[in-house]
Backbone as ProteinMPNN parsed JSONL, in Angstrom:
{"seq_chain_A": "XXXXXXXXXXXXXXXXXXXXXXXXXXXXXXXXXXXXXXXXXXXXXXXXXXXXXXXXXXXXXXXXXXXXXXXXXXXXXXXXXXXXXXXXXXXXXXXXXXXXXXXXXXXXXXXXXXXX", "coords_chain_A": {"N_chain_A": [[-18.572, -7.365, 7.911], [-16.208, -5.004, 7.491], [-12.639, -5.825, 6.965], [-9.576, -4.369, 6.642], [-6.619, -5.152, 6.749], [-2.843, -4.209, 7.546], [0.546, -5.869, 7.07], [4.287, -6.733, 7.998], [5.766, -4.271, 7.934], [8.548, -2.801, 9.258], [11.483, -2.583, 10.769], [14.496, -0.946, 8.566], [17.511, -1.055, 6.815], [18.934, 1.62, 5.101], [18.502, 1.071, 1.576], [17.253, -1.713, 1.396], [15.022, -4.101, 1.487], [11.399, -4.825, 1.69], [8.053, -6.32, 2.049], [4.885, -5.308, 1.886], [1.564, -6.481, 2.712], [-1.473, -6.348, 2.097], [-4.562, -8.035, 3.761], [-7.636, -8.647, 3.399], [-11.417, -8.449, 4.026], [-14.885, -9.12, 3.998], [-15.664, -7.191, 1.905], [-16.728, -6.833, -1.885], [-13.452, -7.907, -2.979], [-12.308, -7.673, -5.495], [-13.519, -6.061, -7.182], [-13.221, -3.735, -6.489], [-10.732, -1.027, -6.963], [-7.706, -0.766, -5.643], [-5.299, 0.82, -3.402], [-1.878, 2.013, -1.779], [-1.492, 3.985, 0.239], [1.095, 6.59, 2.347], [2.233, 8.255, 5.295], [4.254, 10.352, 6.445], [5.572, 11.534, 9.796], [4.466, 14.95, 10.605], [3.221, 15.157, 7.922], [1.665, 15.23, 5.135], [-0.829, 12.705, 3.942], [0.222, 10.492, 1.436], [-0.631, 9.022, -1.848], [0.916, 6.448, -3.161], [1.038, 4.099, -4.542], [-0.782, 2.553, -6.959], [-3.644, 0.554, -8.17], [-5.611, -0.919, -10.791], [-9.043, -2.147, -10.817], [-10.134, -3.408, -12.692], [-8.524, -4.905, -15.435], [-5.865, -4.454, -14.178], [-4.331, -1.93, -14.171], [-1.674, -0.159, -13.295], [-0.616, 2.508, -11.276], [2.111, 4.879, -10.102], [3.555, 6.884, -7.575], [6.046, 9.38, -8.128], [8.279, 9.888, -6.592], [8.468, 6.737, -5.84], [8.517, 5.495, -8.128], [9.624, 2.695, -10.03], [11.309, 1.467, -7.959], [9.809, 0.058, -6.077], [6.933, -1.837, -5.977], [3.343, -2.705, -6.868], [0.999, -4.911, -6.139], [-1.644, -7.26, -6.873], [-4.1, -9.688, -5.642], [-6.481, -11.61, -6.353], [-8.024, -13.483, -5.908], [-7.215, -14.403, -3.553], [-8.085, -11.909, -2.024], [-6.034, -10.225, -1.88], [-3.898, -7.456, -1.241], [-0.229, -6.205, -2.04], [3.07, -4.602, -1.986], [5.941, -4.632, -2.983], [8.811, -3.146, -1.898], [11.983, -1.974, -3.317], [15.244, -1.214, -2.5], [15.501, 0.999, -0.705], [14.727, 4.028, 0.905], [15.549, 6.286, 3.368], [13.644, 8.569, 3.253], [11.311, 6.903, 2.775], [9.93, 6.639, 4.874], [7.415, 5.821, 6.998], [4.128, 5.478, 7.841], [2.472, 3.347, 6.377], [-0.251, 2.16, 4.432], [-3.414, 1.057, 3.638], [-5.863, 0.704, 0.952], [-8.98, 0.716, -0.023], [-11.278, 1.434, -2.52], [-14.253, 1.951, -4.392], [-15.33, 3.406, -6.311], [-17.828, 4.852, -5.126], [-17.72, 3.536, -2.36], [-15.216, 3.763, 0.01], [-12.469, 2.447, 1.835], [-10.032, 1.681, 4.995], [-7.022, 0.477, 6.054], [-5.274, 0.068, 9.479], [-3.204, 0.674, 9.158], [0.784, -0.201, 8.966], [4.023, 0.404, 10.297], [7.039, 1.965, 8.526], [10.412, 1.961, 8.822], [13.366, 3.063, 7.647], [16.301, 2.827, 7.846], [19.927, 3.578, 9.385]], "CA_chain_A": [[-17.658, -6.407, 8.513], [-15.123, -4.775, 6.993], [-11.138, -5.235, 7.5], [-7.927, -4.455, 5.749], [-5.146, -5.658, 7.977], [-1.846, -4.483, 6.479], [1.504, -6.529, 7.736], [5.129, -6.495, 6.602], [6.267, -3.317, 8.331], [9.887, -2.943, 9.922], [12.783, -1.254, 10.683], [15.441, -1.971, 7.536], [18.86, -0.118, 6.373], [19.03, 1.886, 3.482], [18.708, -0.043, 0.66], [17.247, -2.961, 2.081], [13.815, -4.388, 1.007], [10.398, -4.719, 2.101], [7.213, -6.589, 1.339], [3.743, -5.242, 2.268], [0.831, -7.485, 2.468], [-2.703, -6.439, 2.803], [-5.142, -9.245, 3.706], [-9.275, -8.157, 2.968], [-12.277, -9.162, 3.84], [-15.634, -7.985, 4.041], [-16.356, -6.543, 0.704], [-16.124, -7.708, -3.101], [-11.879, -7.401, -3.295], [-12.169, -7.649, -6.836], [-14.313, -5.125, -7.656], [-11.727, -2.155, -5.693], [-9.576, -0.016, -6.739], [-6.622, -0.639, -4.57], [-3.807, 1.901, -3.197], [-1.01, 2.16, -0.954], [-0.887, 5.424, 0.851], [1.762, 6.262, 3.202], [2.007, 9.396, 5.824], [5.374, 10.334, 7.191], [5.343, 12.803, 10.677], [3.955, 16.276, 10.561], [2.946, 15.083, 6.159], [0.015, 14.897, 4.859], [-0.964, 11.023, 3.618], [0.355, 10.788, -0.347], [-0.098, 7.659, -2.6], [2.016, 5.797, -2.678], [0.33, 3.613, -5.867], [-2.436, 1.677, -7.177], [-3.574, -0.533, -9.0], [-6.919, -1.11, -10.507], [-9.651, -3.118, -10.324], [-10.648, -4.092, -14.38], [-7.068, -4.531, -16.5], [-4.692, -4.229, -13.433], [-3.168, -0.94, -14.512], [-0.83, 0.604, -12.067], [0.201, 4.087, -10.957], [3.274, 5.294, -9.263], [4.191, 8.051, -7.477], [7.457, 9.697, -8.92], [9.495, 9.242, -5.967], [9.067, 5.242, -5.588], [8.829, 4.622, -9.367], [11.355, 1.873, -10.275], [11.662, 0.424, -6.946], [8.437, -0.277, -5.347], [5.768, -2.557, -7.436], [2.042, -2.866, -6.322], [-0.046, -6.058, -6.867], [-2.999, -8.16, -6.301], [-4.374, -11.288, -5.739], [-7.86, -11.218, -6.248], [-8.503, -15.5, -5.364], [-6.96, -14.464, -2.031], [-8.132, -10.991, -1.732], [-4.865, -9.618, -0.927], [-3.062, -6.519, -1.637], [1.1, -6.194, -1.773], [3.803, -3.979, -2.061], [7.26, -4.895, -2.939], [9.574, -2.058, -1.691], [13.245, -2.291, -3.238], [16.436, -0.015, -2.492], [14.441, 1.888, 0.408], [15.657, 5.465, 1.38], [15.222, 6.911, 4.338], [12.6, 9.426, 3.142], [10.379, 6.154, 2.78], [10.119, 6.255, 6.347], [6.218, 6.413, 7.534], [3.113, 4.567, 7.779], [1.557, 2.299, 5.35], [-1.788, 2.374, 5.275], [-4.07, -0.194, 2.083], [-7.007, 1.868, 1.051], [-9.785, 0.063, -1.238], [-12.201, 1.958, -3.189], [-14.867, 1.586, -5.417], [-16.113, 5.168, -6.45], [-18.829, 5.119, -3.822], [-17.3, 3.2, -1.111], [-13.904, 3.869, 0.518], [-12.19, 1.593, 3.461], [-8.677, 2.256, 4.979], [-6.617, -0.479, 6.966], [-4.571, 0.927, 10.289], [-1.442, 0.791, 8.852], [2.078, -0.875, 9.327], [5.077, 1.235, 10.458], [7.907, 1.437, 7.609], [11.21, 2.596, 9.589], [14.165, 2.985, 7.44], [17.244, 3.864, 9.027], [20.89, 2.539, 10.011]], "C_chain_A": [[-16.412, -6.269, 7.645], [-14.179, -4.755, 6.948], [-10.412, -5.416, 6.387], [-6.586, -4.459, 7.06], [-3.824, -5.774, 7.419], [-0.741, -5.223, 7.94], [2.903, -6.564, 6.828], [6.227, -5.512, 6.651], [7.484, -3.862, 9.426], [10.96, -1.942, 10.157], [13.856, -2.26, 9.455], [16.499, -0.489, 7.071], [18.401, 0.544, 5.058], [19.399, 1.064, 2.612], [18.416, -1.245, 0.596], [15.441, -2.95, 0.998], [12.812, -4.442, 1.645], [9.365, -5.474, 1.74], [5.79, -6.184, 2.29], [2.763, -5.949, 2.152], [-0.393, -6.601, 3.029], [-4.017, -7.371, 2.655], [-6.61, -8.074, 4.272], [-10.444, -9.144, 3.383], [-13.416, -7.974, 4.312], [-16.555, -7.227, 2.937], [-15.438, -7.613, -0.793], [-14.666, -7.047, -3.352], [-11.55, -6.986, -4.88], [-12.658, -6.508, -7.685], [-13.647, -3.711, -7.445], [-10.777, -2.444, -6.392], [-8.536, -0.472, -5.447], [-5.46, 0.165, -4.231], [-3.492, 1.359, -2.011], [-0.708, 3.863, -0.756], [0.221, 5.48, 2.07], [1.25, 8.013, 4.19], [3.109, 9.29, 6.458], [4.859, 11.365, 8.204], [5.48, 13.963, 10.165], [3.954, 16.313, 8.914], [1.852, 14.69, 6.143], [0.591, 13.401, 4.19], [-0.75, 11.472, 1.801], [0.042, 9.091, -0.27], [0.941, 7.493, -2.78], [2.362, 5.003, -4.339], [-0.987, 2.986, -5.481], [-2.6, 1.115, -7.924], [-5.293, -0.78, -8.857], [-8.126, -2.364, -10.495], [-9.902, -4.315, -11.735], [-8.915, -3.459, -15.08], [-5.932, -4.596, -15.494], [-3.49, -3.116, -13.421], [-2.829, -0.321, -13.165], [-0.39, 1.961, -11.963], [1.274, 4.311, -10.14], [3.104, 6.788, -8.768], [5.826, 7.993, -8.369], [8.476, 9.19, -7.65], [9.094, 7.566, -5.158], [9.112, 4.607, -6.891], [10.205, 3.26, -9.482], [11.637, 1.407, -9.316], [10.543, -0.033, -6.204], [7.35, -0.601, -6.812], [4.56, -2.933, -6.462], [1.694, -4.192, -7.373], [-0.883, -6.414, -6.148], [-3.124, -9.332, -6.801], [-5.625, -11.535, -5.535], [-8.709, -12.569, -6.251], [-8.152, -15.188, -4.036], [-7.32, -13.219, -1.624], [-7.356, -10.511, -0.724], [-4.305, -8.642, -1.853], [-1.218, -6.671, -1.378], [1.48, -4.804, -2.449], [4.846, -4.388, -1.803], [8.114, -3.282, -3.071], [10.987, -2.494, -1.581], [14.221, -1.196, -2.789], [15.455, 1.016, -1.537], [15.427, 3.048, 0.815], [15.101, 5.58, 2.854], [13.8, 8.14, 4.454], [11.234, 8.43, 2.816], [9.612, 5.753, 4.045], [8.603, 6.525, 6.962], [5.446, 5.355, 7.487], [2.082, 4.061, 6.622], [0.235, 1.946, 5.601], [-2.203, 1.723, 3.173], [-5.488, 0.638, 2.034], [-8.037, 0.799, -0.281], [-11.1, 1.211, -1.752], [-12.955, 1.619, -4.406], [-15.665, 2.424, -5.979], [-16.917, 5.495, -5.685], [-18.622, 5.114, -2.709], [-15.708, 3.397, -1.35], [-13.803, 3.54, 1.658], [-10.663, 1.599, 3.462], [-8.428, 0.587, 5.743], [-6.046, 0.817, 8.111], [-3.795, 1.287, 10.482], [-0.349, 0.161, 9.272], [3.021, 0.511, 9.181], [6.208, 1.021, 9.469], [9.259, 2.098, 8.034], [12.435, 1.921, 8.625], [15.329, 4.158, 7.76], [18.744, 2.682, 8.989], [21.557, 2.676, 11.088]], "O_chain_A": [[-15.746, -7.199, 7.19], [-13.872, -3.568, 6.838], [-10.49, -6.24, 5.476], [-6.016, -3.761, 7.898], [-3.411, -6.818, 6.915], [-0.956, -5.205, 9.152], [2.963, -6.49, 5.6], [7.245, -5.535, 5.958], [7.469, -4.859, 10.146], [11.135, -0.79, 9.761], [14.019, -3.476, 9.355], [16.208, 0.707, 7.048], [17.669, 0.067, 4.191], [20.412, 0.37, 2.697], [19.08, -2.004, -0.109], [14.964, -2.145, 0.198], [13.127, -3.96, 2.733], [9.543, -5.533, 0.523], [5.655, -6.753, 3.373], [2.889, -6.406, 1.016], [-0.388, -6.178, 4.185], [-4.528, -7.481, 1.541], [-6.637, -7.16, 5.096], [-10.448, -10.352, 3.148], [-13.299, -6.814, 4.706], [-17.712, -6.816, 3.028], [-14.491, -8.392, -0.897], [-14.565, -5.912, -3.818], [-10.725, -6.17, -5.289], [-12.159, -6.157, -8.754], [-13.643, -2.784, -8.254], [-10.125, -3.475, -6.558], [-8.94, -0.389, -4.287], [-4.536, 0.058, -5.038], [-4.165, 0.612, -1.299], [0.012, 4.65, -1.371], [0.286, 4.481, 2.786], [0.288, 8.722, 3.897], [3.256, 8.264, 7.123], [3.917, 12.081, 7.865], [6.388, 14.217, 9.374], [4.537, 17.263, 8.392], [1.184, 13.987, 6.901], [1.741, 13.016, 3.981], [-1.298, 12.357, 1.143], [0.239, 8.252, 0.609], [1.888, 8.261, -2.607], [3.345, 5.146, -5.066], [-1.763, 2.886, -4.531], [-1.652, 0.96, -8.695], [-6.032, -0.843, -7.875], [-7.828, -3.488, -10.091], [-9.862, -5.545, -11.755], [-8.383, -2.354, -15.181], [-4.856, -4.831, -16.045], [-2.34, -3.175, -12.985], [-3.574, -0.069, -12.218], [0.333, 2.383, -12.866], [1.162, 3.584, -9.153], [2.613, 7.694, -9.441], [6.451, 7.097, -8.937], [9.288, 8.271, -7.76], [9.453, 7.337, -4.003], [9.572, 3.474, -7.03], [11.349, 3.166, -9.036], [12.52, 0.579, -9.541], [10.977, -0.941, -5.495], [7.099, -0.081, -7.899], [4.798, -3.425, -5.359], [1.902, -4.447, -8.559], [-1.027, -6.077, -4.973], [-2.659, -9.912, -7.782], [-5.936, -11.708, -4.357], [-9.897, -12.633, -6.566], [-8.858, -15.762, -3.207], [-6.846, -13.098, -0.494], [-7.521, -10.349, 0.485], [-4.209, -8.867, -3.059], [-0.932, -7.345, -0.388], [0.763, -4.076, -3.136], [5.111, -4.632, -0.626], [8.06, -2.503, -4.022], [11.467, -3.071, -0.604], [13.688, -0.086, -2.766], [14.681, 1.781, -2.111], [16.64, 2.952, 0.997], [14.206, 4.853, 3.286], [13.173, 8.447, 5.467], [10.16, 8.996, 2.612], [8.864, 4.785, 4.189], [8.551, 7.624, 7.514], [5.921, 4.279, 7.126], [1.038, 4.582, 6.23], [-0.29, 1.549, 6.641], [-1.634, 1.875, 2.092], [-6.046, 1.109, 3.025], [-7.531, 0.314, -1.293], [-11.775, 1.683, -0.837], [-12.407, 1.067, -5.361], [-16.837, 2.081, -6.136], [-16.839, 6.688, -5.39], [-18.941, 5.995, -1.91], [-15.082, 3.27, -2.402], [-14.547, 3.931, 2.557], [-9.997, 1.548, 2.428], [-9.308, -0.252, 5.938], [-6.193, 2.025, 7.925], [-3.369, 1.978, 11.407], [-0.601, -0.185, 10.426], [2.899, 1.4, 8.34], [6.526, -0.167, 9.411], [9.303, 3.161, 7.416], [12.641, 0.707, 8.624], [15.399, 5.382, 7.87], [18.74, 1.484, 8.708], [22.291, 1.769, 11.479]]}, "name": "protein", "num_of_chains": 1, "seq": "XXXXXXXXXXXXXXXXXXXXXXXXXXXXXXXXXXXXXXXXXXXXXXXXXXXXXXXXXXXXXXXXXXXXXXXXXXXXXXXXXXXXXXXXXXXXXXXXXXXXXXXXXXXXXXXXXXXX"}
């Protein structure tokens, strides 16, 4: 059976920090593709980043470059997201997405509420 169970989510001030955690099981972790998508109200779901499966290369979106860093831990099949200097337009649901060109599996997301 398959789960991604993200955790990590909060309410935090502008400018404040964050750490996302998604904990896997179920399938080979190592072998996925991993992203962070988010979805703010009445928005469609964007990446967020990613990070891949062979080499560990990473992608950004443009607006979290430079403050938000994606990683993995592929002995603990776990996903993260360190989210620094947080705006207010970061404000939506976190959601861990694994893929492996064939297969695709979502988690149910953590709430990311920045605000003061």
């Amino acid at each position: 059976q398959v789960q991604l169970v993200e955790s990590g989510g909060g309410l935090v001030q502008p400018g404040g920090s964050l750490r996302l955690s998604c904990a896997t099981s179920g399938f080979t972790f190592s072998h996925y593709d991993m992203s962070w998508f988010r979805q703010a109200p009445a928005k469609e779901r964007e990446l967020v980043a990613n990070i891949m499966s062979i080499g560990g290369g990473t992608h950004y979106a443009d607006s979290v470059k430079g403050r938000f860093t994606i990683s993995r831990d592929n002995a603990k099949n776990m996903l993260y997201l360190q989210m620094n200097s947080l705006k207010p337009d970061d404000t939506a649901v976190y959601y861990c997405n694994a893929n492996s060109g064939t297969d695709a599996y979502w988690g149910q997301g953590t709430q990311v509420t920045v605000s003061s």
